[in-house]
mmCIF file of C-alpha atoms in Angstrom:
data_model
loop_
_atom_site.group_PDB
_atom_site.id
_atom_site.type_symbol
_atom_site.label_atom_id
_atom_site.label_comp_id
_atom_site.label_asym_id
_atom_site.label_seq_id
_atom_site.Cartn_x
_atom_site.Cartn_y
_atom_site.Cartn_z
ATOM 1 C CA UNK A 1 -44.012 54.670 -69.699
ATOM 2 C CA UNK A 2 -41.276 54.141 -67.013
ATOM 3 C CA UNK A 3 -38.882 56.588 -68.801
ATOM 4 C CA UNK A 4 -41.502 59.483 -68.752
ATOM 5 C CA UNK A 5 -42.061 58.664 -65.031
ATOM 6 C CA UNK A 6 -38.378 58.897 -64.496
ATOM 7 C CA UNK A 7 -38.166 62.141 -66.482
ATOM 8 C CA UNK A 8 -41.160 63.645 -64.547
ATOM 9 C CA UNK A 9 -39.604 62.592 -61.148
ATOM 10 C CA UNK A 10 -36.199 64.197 -62.205
ATOM 11 C CA UNK A 11 -37.994 67.430 -63.157
ATOM 12 C CA UNK A 12 -39.665 67.537 -59.799
ATOM 13 C CA UNK A 13 -36.421 66.916 -58.090
ATOM 14 C CA UNK A 14 -34.557 69.675 -59.911
ATOM 15 C CA UNK A 15 -37.532 72.085 -59.084
ATOM 16 C CA UNK A 16 -37.045 71.352 -55.414
ATOM 17 C CA UNK A 17 -33.334 72.204 -55.497
ATOM 18 C CA UNK A 18 -33.808 75.900 -55.001
ATOM 19 C CA UNK A 19 -31.082 78.216 -53.626
ATOM 20 C CA UNK A 20 -33.634 80.651 -51.915
ATOM 21 C CA UNK A 21 -33.448 80.381 -48.236
ATOM 22 C CA UNK A 22 -35.964 81.509 -45.737
ATOM 23 C CA UNK A 23 -35.156 84.960 -44.226
ATOM 24 C CA UNK A 24 -36.933 85.886 -41.098
ATOM 25 C CA UNK A 25 -38.192 89.534 -41.437
ATOM 26 C CA UNK A 26 -39.798 89.922 -38.169
ATOM 27 C CA UNK A 27 -43.110 89.615 -36.729
ATOM 28 C CA UNK A 28 -46.080 90.203 -39.097
ATOM 29 C CA UNK A 29 -48.373 93.080 -38.498
ATOM 30 C CA UNK A 30 -50.899 90.989 -36.535
ATOM 31 C CA UNK A 31 -48.612 91.055 -33.575
ATOM 32 C CA UNK A 32 -48.845 93.891 -31.167
ATOM 33 C CA UNK A 33 -45.761 95.791 -30.292
ATOM 34 C CA UNK A 34 -43.851 94.161 -27.494
ATOM 35 C CA UNK A 35 -44.047 96.231 -24.438
ATOM 36 C CA UNK A 36 -41.185 96.475 -21.801
ATOM 37 C CA UNK A 37 -41.360 97.849 -18.426
ATOM 38 C CA UNK A 38 -39.600 101.402 -18.140
ATOM 39 C CA UNK A 39 -37.364 100.183 -15.534
ATOM 40 C CA UNK A 40 -36.441 97.059 -17.308
ATOM 41 C CA UNK A 41 -35.742 97.726 -21.094
ATOM 42 C CA UNK A 42 -34.631 94.826 -23.294
ATOM 43 C CA UNK A 43 -30.920 94.757 -24.003
ATOM 44 C CA UNK A 44 -28.496 91.946 -25.249
ATOM 45 C CA UNK A 45 -26.652 91.637 -21.919
ATOM 46 C CA UNK A 46 -29.749 90.986 -19.915
ATOM 47 C CA UNK A 47 -30.935 88.554 -22.572
ATOM 48 C CA UNK A 48 -27.670 86.499 -22.307
ATOM 49 C CA UNK A 49 -27.894 86.598 -18.490
ATOM 50 C CA UNK A 50 -31.655 85.408 -18.652
ATOM 51 C CA UNK A 51 -30.663 82.587 -20.788
ATOM 52 C CA UNK A 52 -27.810 81.520 -18.552
ATOM 53 C CA UNK A 53 -30.074 81.483 -15.488
ATOM 54 C CA UNK A 54 -32.958 79.784 -17.280
ATOM 55 C CA UNK A 55 -30.692 76.716 -17.931
ATOM 56 C CA UNK A 56 -28.785 76.831 -14.580
ATOM 57 C CA UNK A 57 -30.008 74.643 -11.572
ATOM 58 C CA UNK A 58 -28.469 77.027 -9.212
ATOM 59 C CA UNK A 59 -31.701 78.736 -8.456
ATOM 60 C CA UNK A 60 -33.180 75.495 -6.910
ATOM 61 C CA UNK A 61 -32.601 74.844 -3.396
ATOM 62 C CA UNK A 62 -30.581 71.722 -4.011
ATOM 63 C CA UNK A 63 -29.124 72.846 -7.375
ATOM 64 C CA UNK A 64 -30.791 70.166 -9.358
ATOM 65 C CA UNK A 65 -33.692 71.930 -11.092
ATOM 66 C CA UNK A 66 -33.521 74.779 -13.590
ATOM 67 C CA UNK A 67 -36.375 76.541 -15.457
ATOM 68 C CA UNK A 68 -35.280 74.518 -18.441
ATOM 69 C CA UNK A 69 -35.848 71.284 -16.664
ATOM 70 C CA UNK A 70 -39.464 71.798 -17.034
ATOM 71 C CA UNK A 71 -39.864 74.406 -19.961
ATOM 72 C CA UNK A 72 -37.946 72.226 -22.481
ATOM 73 C CA UNK A 73 -36.615 74.122 -25.518
ATOM 74 C CA UNK A 74 -37.190 71.143 -27.761
ATOM 75 C CA UNK A 75 -40.855 70.952 -26.878
ATOM 76 C CA UNK A 76 -41.616 74.628 -27.382
ATOM 77 C CA UNK A 77 -40.460 75.693 -23.940
ATOM 78 C CA UNK A 78 -43.124 73.392 -22.253
ATOM 79 C CA UNK A 79 -43.401 69.702 -21.475
ATOM 80 C CA UNK A 80 -45.844 66.945 -22.324
ATOM 81 C CA UNK A 81 -46.087 65.795 -18.485
ATOM 82 C CA UNK A 82 -49.283 66.470 -16.572
ATOM 83 C CA UNK A 83 -47.033 67.886 -13.953
ATOM 84 C CA UNK A 84 -43.286 67.867 -13.606
ATOM 85 C CA UNK A 85 -41.159 66.935 -10.795
ATOM 86 C CA UNK A 86 -39.293 69.569 -8.697
ATOM 87 C CA UNK A 87 -36.668 69.235 -5.975
ATOM 88 C CA UNK A 88 -36.541 65.779 -4.365
ATOM 89 C CA UNK A 89 -38.931 64.579 -7.038
ATOM 90 C CA UNK A 90 -41.813 66.348 -5.663
ATOM 91 C CA UNK A 91 -44.698 66.814 -8.010
ATOM 92 C CA UNK A 92 -45.974 70.401 -8.737
ATOM 93 C CA UNK A 93 -49.501 71.548 -8.874
ATOM 94 C CA UNK A 94 -49.649 72.495 -12.577
ATOM 95 C CA UNK A 95 -48.325 71.561 -15.878
ATOM 96 C CA UNK A 96 -45.434 73.542 -17.377
ATOM 97 C CA UNK A 97 -47.127 75.805 -19.977
ATOM 98 C CA UNK A 98 -45.180 76.947 -23.047
ATOM 99 C CA UNK A 99 -43.086 80.064 -22.818
ATOM 100 C CA UNK A 100 -43.631 80.983 -26.409
ATOM 101 C CA UNK A 101 -44.846 84.379 -26.905
ATOM 102 C CA UNK A 102 -45.087 85.008 -23.211
ATOM 103 C CA UNK A 103 -43.974 88.484 -23.458
ATOM 104 C CA UNK A 104 -47.345 89.358 -25.005
ATOM 105 C CA UNK A 105 -49.312 87.983 -22.017
ATOM 106 C CA UNK A 106 -50.653 90.707 -19.537
ATOM 107 C CA UNK A 107 -51.158 88.293 -16.822
ATOM 108 C CA UNK A 108 -49.783 85.057 -15.651
ATOM 109 C CA UNK A 109 -50.929 81.782 -14.003
ATOM 110 C CA UNK A 110 -54.227 80.308 -15.048
ATOM 111 C CA UNK A 111 -56.267 82.707 -12.860
ATOM 112 C CA UNK A 112 -54.252 85.709 -13.842
ATOM 113 C CA UNK A 113 -53.004 86.319 -10.462
ATOM 114 C CA UNK A 114 -49.543 87.310 -11.398
ATOM 115 C CA UNK A 115 -49.443 90.814 -13.014
ATOM 116 C CA UNK A 116 -46.097 90.797 -14.768
ATOM 117 C CA UNK A 117 -43.400 88.530 -16.333
ATOM 118 C CA UNK A 118 -40.824 89.968 -13.851
ATOM 119 C CA UNK A 119 -42.915 88.844 -10.917
ATOM 120 C CA UNK A 120 -43.817 85.454 -12.489
ATOM 121 C CA UNK A 121 -40.224 84.100 -12.490
ATOM 122 C CA UNK A 122 -40.327 84.326 -8.574
ATOM 123 C CA UNK A 123 -43.343 81.969 -8.344
ATOM 124 C CA UNK A 124 -41.537 78.749 -9.298
ATOM 125 C CA UNK A 125 -38.463 79.785 -7.333
ATOM 126 C CA UNK A 126 -40.337 80.000 -3.898
ATOM 127 C CA UNK A 127 -42.695 77.124 -4.653
ATOM 128 C CA UNK A 128 -41.879 74.056 -2.356
ATOM 129 C CA UNK A 129 -42.669 71.569 -4.959
ATOM 130 C CA UNK A 130 -40.664 73.135 -7.773
ATOM 131 C CA UNK A 131 -37.324 74.950 -6.832
ATOM 132 C CA UNK A 132 -38.070 75.454 -2.999
ATOM 133 C CA UNK A 133 -35.705 78.350 -2.670
ATOM 134 C CA UNK A 134 -36.014 81.723 -0.873
ATOM 135 C CA UNK A 135 -35.261 84.659 -3.223
ATOM 136 C CA UNK A 136 -32.762 86.473 -0.955
ATOM 137 C CA UNK A 137 -30.777 83.117 -0.585
ATOM 138 C CA UNK A 138 -30.864 82.522 -4.286
ATOM 139 C CA UNK A 139 -29.477 86.004 -4.944
ATOM 140 C CA UNK A 140 -26.698 85.329 -2.266
ATOM 141 C CA UNK A 141 -25.742 82.110 -3.943
ATOM 142 C CA UNK A 142 -25.681 83.716 -7.352
ATOM 143 C CA UNK A 143 -23.486 86.488 -5.975
ATOM 144 C CA UNK A 144 -20.973 83.914 -4.526
ATOM 145 C CA UNK A 145 -20.866 81.890 -7.739
#
């Protein structure tokens, strides 16, 4: 009986040793076409800059908090905290929602008060419990850096 079991286990093992690898072939047909603003088309250089800024704490008033501090890539660009601490340990008013597929959303914030993704990025920047920075000063700091 034991030799048959070992043989069956061996056959199962061989069957699992496939050389086929998963190839991502794009979004399936159920996803809508991603819409980009006419004045802000997608391009690789902008994506690289966006990634650098997302993980750079320079945007917070004291250079300690980045977008990635609350939207953790290993957690689907979210966090499991009810609210996350911002500058000086101040607790925010909301949890950090996942950023997965955020480009498909027409409005932002729970109540839909922010009409575009481009405007949404300014909300945590100016919030006193998150990054507590002024947009103009943040741009000046980026230009100096």
